[in-house]
Coordinates of C-alpha atoms and ligand atoms in Angstrom, one line a residue:
M1 CA -10.5 -2.0 -16.8
A2 CA -14.3 -1.5 -16.8
R3 CA -16.5 -2.5 -19.7
G4 CA -19.7 -0.6 -20.6
K5 CA -19.4 3.2 -20.3
P6 CA -15.6 4.1 -20.3
T7 CA -14.4 5.5 -17.0
I8 CA -12.2 8.5 -16.9
L9 CA -10.4 9.1 -13.7
V10 CA -9.6 12.8 -13.4
G11 CA -6.7 13.5 -11.0
I12 CA -6.6 17.1 -9.8
T13 CA -3.6 18.7 -8.3
G14 CA -3.0 22.0 -6.5
G15 CA -2.9 24.8 -9.1
I16 CA -5.3 27.6 -10.0
G17 CA -6.2 25.7 -13.1
A18 CA -8.1 23.3 -10.9
Y19 CA -11.3 25.3 -11.4
K20 CA -11.2 24.5 -15.1
S21 CA -11.3 20.8 -14.2
C22 CA -15.0 21.4 -13.3
E23 CA -15.7 22.3 -16.9
L24 CA -13.6 19.3 -18.1
V25 CA -15.6 16.9 -16.0
R26 CA -18.8 18.3 -17.5
L27 CA -17.5 18.0 -21.0
L28 CA -16.4 14.4 -20.5
Q29 CA -19.8 13.5 -19.2
K30 CA -21.4 15.1 -22.2
R31 CA -19.2 13.0 -24.4
G32 CA -20.6 9.9 -22.7
F33 CA -17.9 9.0 -20.2
R34 CA -18.3 8.1 -16.6
V35 CA -16.1 10.4 -14.6
K36 CA -14.5 9.8 -11.2
V37 CA -12.2 12.3 -9.4
V38 CA -9.2 11.9 -7.2
M39 CA -7.6 15.1 -5.7
T40 CA -4.5 16.0 -3.8
E41 CA -4.8 17.8 -0.5
A42 CA -3.4 20.9 -2.2
A43 CA -6.1 20.8 -4.9
T44 CA -8.9 20.9 -2.3
R45 CA -7.6 24.4 -1.3
F46 CA -8.6 25.6 -4.8
V47 CA -11.9 23.6 -5.4
T48 CA -13.7 21.5 -2.8
P49 CA -14.3 17.8 -3.2
L50 CA -18.0 18.6 -2.8
T51 CA -18.0 20.4 -6.1
F52 CA -16.7 17.3 -7.9
R53 CA -18.9 15.0 -5.9
T54 CA -21.9 17.0 -7.0
L55 CA -20.8 17.1 -10.6
T56 CA -20.0 13.5 -10.9
G57 CA -22.4 11.9 -8.4
E58 CA -19.5 9.8 -7.3
P59 CA -17.4 9.9 -4.1
V60 CA -14.2 11.9 -4.5
A61 CA -11.0 10.3 -3.3
V62 CA -8.5 12.5 -1.5
S63 CA -6.8 10.7 1.4
L64 CA -5.4 7.2 1.5
W65 CA -6.7 7.0 5.1
A66 CA -9.9 8.9 5.6
D67 CA -12.2 7.6 2.9
E68 CA -15.1 5.2 3.7
P69 CA -13.8 1.7 3.7
E70 CA -14.7 -0.3 0.6
S71 CA -14.6 -4.0 -0.3
K72 CA -11.3 -3.4 -2.1
V73 CA -8.4 -1.1 -1.3
H74 CA -9.6 2.2 -2.8
H75 CA -6.6 3.3 -4.8
I76 CA -6.4 -0.2 -6.4
S77 CA -10.1 -0.3 -7.3
L78 CA -9.8 3.2 -8.8
A79 CA -6.7 2.2 -10.7
E80 CA -8.4 -0.8 -12.1
E81 CA -11.7 0.9 -13.0
A82 CA -10.0 3.6 -15.0
D83 CA -9.9 3.3 -18.8
V84 CA -7.9 6.5 -18.8
M85 CA -6.3 8.5 -16.0
A86 CA -6.0 12.2 -16.7
I87 CA -4.1 14.6 -14.4
V88 CA -5.5 18.0 -15.0
P89 CA -4.0 20.3 -14.0
C90 CA -0.7 18.6 -13.1
T91 CA 1.8 20.7 -11.0
A92 CA 5.6 20.5 -11.4
N93 CA 5.7 18.8 -8.0
V94 CA 3.3 16.0 -8.9
M95 CA 5.0 15.5 -12.2
A96 CA 8.3 15.1 -10.4
K97 CA 6.7 12.5 -8.1
L98 CA 5.2 10.6 -11.0
A99 CA 8.6 10.6 -12.8
Q100 CA 10.2 9.1 -9.7
G101 CA 7.4 6.6 -9.0
R102 CA 6.6 8.2 -5.6
A103 CA 3.3 7.2 -4.1
D104 CA 2.7 9.3 -1.0
D105 CA -1.0 10.3 -1.4
M106 CA -4.1 8.9 -3.0
L107 CA -3.5 10.5 -6.4
T108 CA 0.1 9.4 -6.9
T109 CA -0.6 6.0 -5.5
T110 CA -3.4 5.5 -7.9
A111 CA -1.3 6.8 -10.8
L112 CA 1.4 4.3 -9.9
A113 CA -1.0 1.4 -9.6
T114 CA -3.0 1.9 -12.8
E115 CA -2.3 0.2 -16.1
A116 CA -4.5 2.7 -17.9
P117 CA -3.0 5.3 -20.2
L118 CA -2.0 8.5 -18.5
V119 CA -2.9 11.9 -19.9
I120 CA -1.1 14.8 -18.3
A121 CA -2.0 18.4 -18.7
P122 CA 0.6 20.5 -16.9
A123 CA 0.0 24.0 -15.6
M124 CA 2.6 26.1 -13.8
N125 CA 4.7 29.3 -13.8
T126 CA 6.7 29.7 -17.0
H127 CA 10.1 29.5 -15.2
M128 CA 9.0 26.3 -13.5
W129 CA 7.8 24.8 -16.8
R130 CA 11.1 25.7 -18.6
K131 CA 13.5 24.4 -15.9
E132 CA 15.7 21.6 -17.0
T133 CA 14.5 19.4 -14.2
T134 CA 10.9 19.8 -15.3
R135 CA 11.9 19.1 -18.9
R136 CA 13.6 15.9 -17.8
N137 CA 10.6 14.8 -15.9
V138 CA 8.4 15.3 -19.0
E139 CA 10.8 13.2 -21.1
V140 CA 10.9 10.4 -18.5
L141 CA 7.1 10.3 -18.4
R142 CA 6.8 10.5 -22.2
A143 CA 9.2 7.6 -22.6
R144 CA 7.0 5.6 -20.3
G145 CA 4.0 6.3 -22.6
A146 CA 2.3 9.3 -20.9
V147 CA 0.5 11.6 -23.3
F148 CA 1.1 15.3 -22.7
V149 CA -1.3 18.1 -23.5
E150 CA 1.2 20.9 -23.6
P151 CA 0.3 24.1 -21.7
G152 CA -0.6 27.2 -23.6
T153 CA 0.9 30.7 -23.6
G154 CA -0.8 33.7 -22.1
E155 CA -1.2 35.6 -18.8
L156 CA -0.6 33.4 -15.8
A157 CA -2.2 33.7 -12.4
C158 CA 1.1 34.9 -10.9
G159 CA 1.1 37.9 -13.3
D160 CA 3.8 36.6 -15.6
V161 CA 3.1 36.2 -19.3
G162 CA 4.4 33.1 -21.0
E163 CA 4.1 29.4 -21.4
G164 CA 2.5 27.4 -18.6
R165 CA -1.2 28.1 -18.7
L166 CA -3.4 25.0 -18.6
A167 CA -4.4 24.0 -22.2
D168 CA -7.9 24.6 -23.4
V169 CA -10.2 22.1 -21.8
R170 CA -11.6 21.0 -25.2
I171 CA -8.1 20.0 -26.3
I172 CA -7.6 18.1 -23.1
A173 CA -11.0 16.4 -23.5
N174 CA -10.0 15.4 -27.1
A175 CA -6.7 13.9 -26.0
I176 CA -8.6 11.9 -23.2
E177 CA -11.2 10.7 -25.7
T178 CA -8.5 9.6 -28.2
E179 CA -6.8 7.5 -25.4
A180 CA -10.2 6.1 -24.3
L181 CA -10.9 4.9 -27.8
R182 CA -7.4 3.5 -28.1
S183 CA -7.8 1.7 -24.8
R184 CA -10.4 -0.6 -26.3
D185 CA -9.7 -0.7 -30.0
L186 CA -8.2 -4.1 -29.9
V187 CA -10.9 -5.8 -27.8
G188 CA -11.7 -9.2 -29.3
V189 CA -8.5 -9.3 -31.3
H190 CA -5.9 -12.0 -30.8
V191 CA -2.4 -10.5 -31.4
L192 CA 0.6 -12.7 -31.6
V193 CA 3.9 -10.9 -31.1
T194 CA 7.4 -12.4 -31.5
A195 CA 10.3 -10.7 -29.8
G196 CA 14.0 -10.9 -29.0
G197 CA 16.6 -12.9 -30.9
T198 CA 16.8 -16.6 -31.3
Q199 CA 19.8 -18.6 -30.1
E200 CA 21.1 -21.5 -32.2
P201 CA 23.2 -23.8 -30.0
I202 CA 26.6 -25.0 -31.1
D203 CA 27.2 -27.0 -27.9
P204 CA 25.6 -26.8 -24.4
V205 CA 27.4 -23.5 -23.6
R206 CA 27.8 -21.8 -27.0
F207 CA 25.3 -20.4 -29.5
I208 CA 24.9 -18.3 -32.6
G209 CA 22.8 -15.2 -31.6
N210 CA 22.2 -11.5 -32.2
H211 CA 21.9 -8.2 -30.4
S212 CA 18.1 -8.0 -30.2
S213 CA 17.0 -6.8 -26.8
G214 CA 13.3 -7.6 -27.2
K215 CA 12.3 -4.2 -26.1
T216 CA 10.3 -3.3 -29.1
G217 CA 8.4 -6.6 -29.2
F218 CA 7.7 -6.4 -25.4
A219 CA 6.4 -2.8 -25.8
I220 CA 4.1 -3.9 -28.6
A221 CA 2.7 -6.8 -26.6
E222 CA 2.2 -4.6 -23.6
E223 CA 0.5 -1.9 -25.6
A224 CA -1.8 -4.4 -27.4
A225 CA -2.9 -5.9 -24.1
R226 CA -3.6 -2.5 -22.7
R227 CA -5.8 -1.9 -25.7
G228 CA -7.9 -4.9 -24.9
A229 CA -6.3 -7.5 -27.2
R230 CA -5.6 -11.1 -26.2
V231 CA -1.9 -11.3 -26.6
S232 CA 0.5 -14.1 -27.0
L233 CA 4.1 -13.1 -26.8
I234 CA 6.7 -15.6 -28.1
T235 CA 10.2 -14.5 -27.2
G236 CA 13.7 -15.6 -27.5
P237 CA 16.0 -15.3 -24.4
V238 CA 15.9 -11.7 -23.2
S239 CA 16.2 -10.1 -19.8
L240 CA 12.8 -8.4 -19.6
P241 CA 10.0 -9.3 -17.2
D242 CA 6.7 -10.6 -18.5
P243 CA 4.4 -7.8 -19.6
F244 CA 1.1 -7.5 -17.8
N245 CA -1.9 -9.6 -19.1
C246 CA 0.0 -11.4 -21.9
E247 CA 0.5 -15.1 -22.5
V248 CA 4.3 -15.3 -22.5
V249 CA 6.1 -18.2 -24.2
R250 CA 9.9 -18.2 -23.8
V251 CA 11.8 -20.2 -26.5
Q252 CA 15.4 -20.4 -27.5
T253 CA 15.7 -21.5 -31.1
A254 CA 14.0 -20.5 -34.4
L255 CA 12.5 -24.0 -34.7
Q256 CA 10.9 -23.6 -31.2
M257 CA 9.7 -20.1 -32.1
R258 CA 8.1 -21.5 -35.3
A259 CA 6.4 -24.3 -33.4
A260 CA 5.0 -21.9 -30.8
V261 CA 3.7 -19.5 -33.6
L262 CA 2.1 -22.2 -35.6
A263 CA 0.4 -23.7 -32.6
R264 CA -1.5 -20.4 -32.1
F265 CA -1.9 -19.3 -35.7
D266 CA -5.4 -20.6 -36.3
T267 CA -6.9 -18.4 -33.6
T268 CA -4.8 -15.4 -34.4
D269 CA -6.0 -12.2 -36.1
V270 CA -2.7 -10.3 -36.2
V271 CA 0.9 -11.5 -36.2
V272 CA 3.7 -9.0 -35.4
M273 CA 7.1 -10.6 -36.2
S274 CA 9.5 -8.3 -34.4
A275 CA 11.8 -11.2 -33.4
A276 CA 15.3 -11.3 -34.9
V277 CA 15.1 -14.9 -36.0
A278 CA 18.5 -16.4 -36.8
D279 CA 18.5 -17.4 -40.5
F280 CA 20.9 -20.2 -39.9
R281 CA 21.6 -22.8 -37.2
P282 CA 24.5 -25.2 -36.7
A283 CA 23.7 -28.4 -38.7
A284 CA 24.5 -30.5 -35.6
M285 CA 24.7 -29.5 -32.0
S286 CA 27.5 -31.2 -30.0
A287 CA 26.1 -33.0 -27.0
D288 CA 29.2 -32.1 -25.0
K289 CA 31.1 -28.9 -24.6
I290 CA 33.6 -28.7 -27.5
K291 CA 37.1 -28.5 -26.1
K292 CA 39.6 -26.0 -27.5
G293 CA 41.8 -28.9 -28.8
D294 CA 38.8 -30.5 -30.6
A295 CA 37.4 -27.3 -32.2
P296 CA 36.3 -27.9 -35.8
E297 CA 37.8 -25.8 -38.6
A298 CA 34.4 -24.6 -39.5
I299 CA 30.8 -24.9 -38.3
E300 CA 28.4 -26.3 -40.9
L301 CA 25.2 -24.3 -41.0
E302 CA 21.7 -25.2 -42.1
R303 CA 19.0 -22.8 -43.2
N304 CA 16.3 -22.0 -40.6
P305 CA 12.7 -21.8 -41.9
D306 CA 11.5 -18.3 -42.6
I307 CA 8.5 -18.1 -40.2
L308 CA 7.0 -14.9 -41.6
A309 CA 7.3 -16.1 -45.2
E310 CA 5.7 -19.3 -44.3
L311 CA 2.7 -17.5 -42.7
G312 CA 2.5 -15.2 -45.8
E313 CA 2.4 -18.3 -48.1
R314 CA -0.7 -19.5 -46.3
G315 CA -2.7 -16.5 -47.5
S316 CA -4.9 -16.9 -44.5
G317 CA -6.3 -13.4 -44.1
V318 CA -4.4 -12.9 -40.8
L319 CA -2.9 -9.4 -40.7
L320 CA 0.9 -9.9 -41.0
V321 CA 3.4 -7.3 -39.8
G322 CA 7.1 -7.9 -40.4
F323 CA 10.2 -6.0 -39.4
A324 CA 13.2 -5.3 -41.5
A325 CA 16.5 -4.3 -39.9
E326 CA 18.6 -2.8 -42.7
T327 CA 22.0 -1.1 -43.0
N328 CA 21.5 0.4 -46.5
E329 CA 18.7 0.9 -49.1
V330 CA 16.3 0.7 -46.1
V331 CA 13.0 1.4 -48.0
T332 CA 13.9 -0.6 -51.2
N333 CA 14.9 -3.6 -49.1
A334 CA 11.8 -3.4 -47.0
Q335 CA 9.6 -3.2 -50.1
A336 CA 11.3 -6.3 -51.5
K337 CA 10.5 -8.1 -48.2
L338 CA 6.9 -6.9 -48.2
E339 CA 6.4 -8.6 -51.6
A340 CA 8.6 -11.6 -51.1
K341 CA 7.0 -12.5 -47.7
R342 CA 3.5 -11.5 -48.7
V343 CA 2.9 -9.4 -45.6
D344 CA 0.6 -6.4 -45.1
L345 CA 3.1 -4.0 -43.4
I346 CA 6.8 -3.9 -42.9
V347 CA 8.3 -1.8 -40.1
A348 CA 11.8 -1.0 -41.4
N349 CA 14.7 0.7 -39.6
D350 CA 18.2 1.6 -40.3
V351 CA 20.5 -0.3 -37.9
S352 CA 23.7 1.3 -39.2
D353 CA 23.2 4.2 -36.7
P354 CA 24.5 2.9 -33.3
S355 CA 22.4 5.5 -31.4
M356 CA 19.2 3.8 -32.6
G357 CA 17.8 0.3 -32.9
F358 CA 19.2 -2.7 -31.1
G359 CA 19.2 -2.2 -27.3
T360 CA 18.5 1.5 -27.4
E361 CA 15.3 3.2 -26.2
H362 CA 14.8 5.1 -29.5
N363 CA 14.3 4.4 -33.1
K364 CA 13.2 6.0 -36.4
V365 CA 11.1 3.7 -38.6
Y366 CA 9.6 3.5 -42.0
Y367 CA 6.1 1.9 -42.4
V368 CA 6.0 0.2 -45.7
T369 CA 2.8 -1.1 -47.2
A370 CA 1.6 -1.8 -50.8
D371 CA 0.1 1.8 -50.7
G372 CA 3.3 3.6 -49.8
V373 CA 5.9 4.6 -47.3
D374 CA 5.6 6.7 -44.1
E375 CA 8.7 7.9 -42.3
T376 CA 8.6 8.7 -38.6
P377 CA 10.9 11.0 -36.6
V378 CA 13.1 9.5 -33.9
L379 CA 10.6 8.1 -31.3
G380 CA 10.7 6.1 -28.1
K381 CA 10.0 2.4 -28.4
R382 CA 6.7 2.9 -26.5
T383 CA 5.5 5.5 -28.9
I384 CA 6.5 3.3 -31.9
A385 CA 4.4 0.5 -30.3
R386 CA 1.5 2.8 -30.0
D387 CA 1.8 4.2 -33.5
L388 CA 2.2 0.7 -35.0
L389 CA -0.9 -0.6 -33.2
D390 CA -2.9 2.5 -34.4
R391 CA -2.0 1.4 -37.9
V392 CA -2.9 -2.2 -37.2
A393 CA -6.3 -1.1 -35.7
A394 CA -7.0 1.0 -38.8
L395 CA -6.1 -1.8 -41.2
L396 CA -8.4 -4.2 -39.2
Q397 CA -11.1 -1.6 -39.4
S398 CA -10.7 -1.0 -43.1
R399 CA -11.0 -4.8 -43.7
K400 CA -14.2 -4.9 -41.8
G401 CA -15.7 -1.8 -43.5
Ligands
CTP1 N1 11.9 -13.6 -40.1 C1 11.3 -14.8 -39.9 N2 12.0 -16.0 -39.9 C2 13.3 -16.0 -40.3 C3 13.9 -14.7 -40.5 C4 13.2 -13.6 -40.5 O1 10.1 -14.9 -39.6 N3 14.0 -17.1 -40.4 C5 11.1 -12.4 -40.0 C6 11.6 -11.4 -39.0 O2 10.9 -11.6 -37.8 C7 11.2 -10.1 -39.6 C8 11.3 -10.3 -41.1 O3 11.2 -11.7 -41.2 O4 9.8 -9.7 -39.3 C9 12.5 -9.8 -41.7 O5 13.7 -10.3 -41.3 P1 15.1 -10.0 -41.8 O6 16.1 -10.9 -41.1 O7 15.4 -8.6 -41.8 O8 15.0 -10.4 -43.3 P2 15.5 -11.7 -44.0 O9 14.3 -12.1 -44.8 O10 16.1 -12.7 -43.2 O11 16.5 -11.0 -45.1 P3 18.0 -10.6 -44.9 O12 18.5 -11.2 -43.6 O13 18.6 -11.1 -46.1 O14 18.0 -9.1 -44.8

């Protein structure tokens, strides 16, 4: 990701709306962005690369093969330079390719290679836009974090009247600008995220654990890194790969998680405790596997330290975010935790609904602060991560101001 003037990579695909991208490029430049353009072959049938080269003063990428050789592979350098990639207009075909992760030209290869947020402004015939297969592709991309600027309704180039017309370029520019600001709003901030559940060993093969998949915490860490934060992710055993650009510390027990958190706390600005920390551990771990015949009648348990409460007690000025998984009285219980653990924000959710929460892709949460409660609709975990970090960034900003 470039520093200095933010770079918007505008991807243009083959639809009549491509001519409006000229205006979009101008608008983005007026708003202070550096703009680079990548086009599909089909897009060049509608507007020439020369138009965009003239508007931007930058080379326009079209083919994976024909461009002038650069020091770095071109689609990778474009992908890395972009603060935001915006595909305007995006055809049904390119959206399908993006949803599948295909990379058969410069535009789709760059889209797959970039870690930058993706803004998609679709434009197509009404019937194509409404087809179930297109709807599914939109949902797949949304769940991965893409931001959609929905098409408008009106007369289409094909003569039909209906939904499918490229959205107003000013609305598209606003969405791009919001993502560009987001992509840097945590620069200089050290965010510590805990994720997953801890495992408290009974013997070398057995443990007390819980259902936490770690997905929410990993999504928060990834999103924070994407927005420029230095991220430390401390996670219990989960089957998720390391998120890009994060320090990842894998631990097993609550005591190990506590030690890893405390070791980093002095340099931390924000702690997001999304881990499901086991409240109890077996008082003693058997060194050898316990045989059926020798099984004890009961396992004696010992309290684990409450990591979040311990951080709250320090009153250090670090912004503390806790989670509360509840089955009843969700908001009341969360408010009690907010006070008891002296944290700034509690993200509460109802785990009594099996379609949400642990292990699922979706959740509905309540943000509880001293100032009140906000309830969200059912959202993907990526969207929750983004929404939560918007709130964290705003809280950090209000402390500064
Ligand atoms: N937490 C923690 N250390 C613990 C237990 C919980 O840091 N030993 C943190 C969790 O990461 C979460 C918040 O505290 O951010 C709330 O955890 P939860 O288990 O829901 O609350 P408890 O305080 O343990 O209360 P209860 O189990 O009675 O609901």
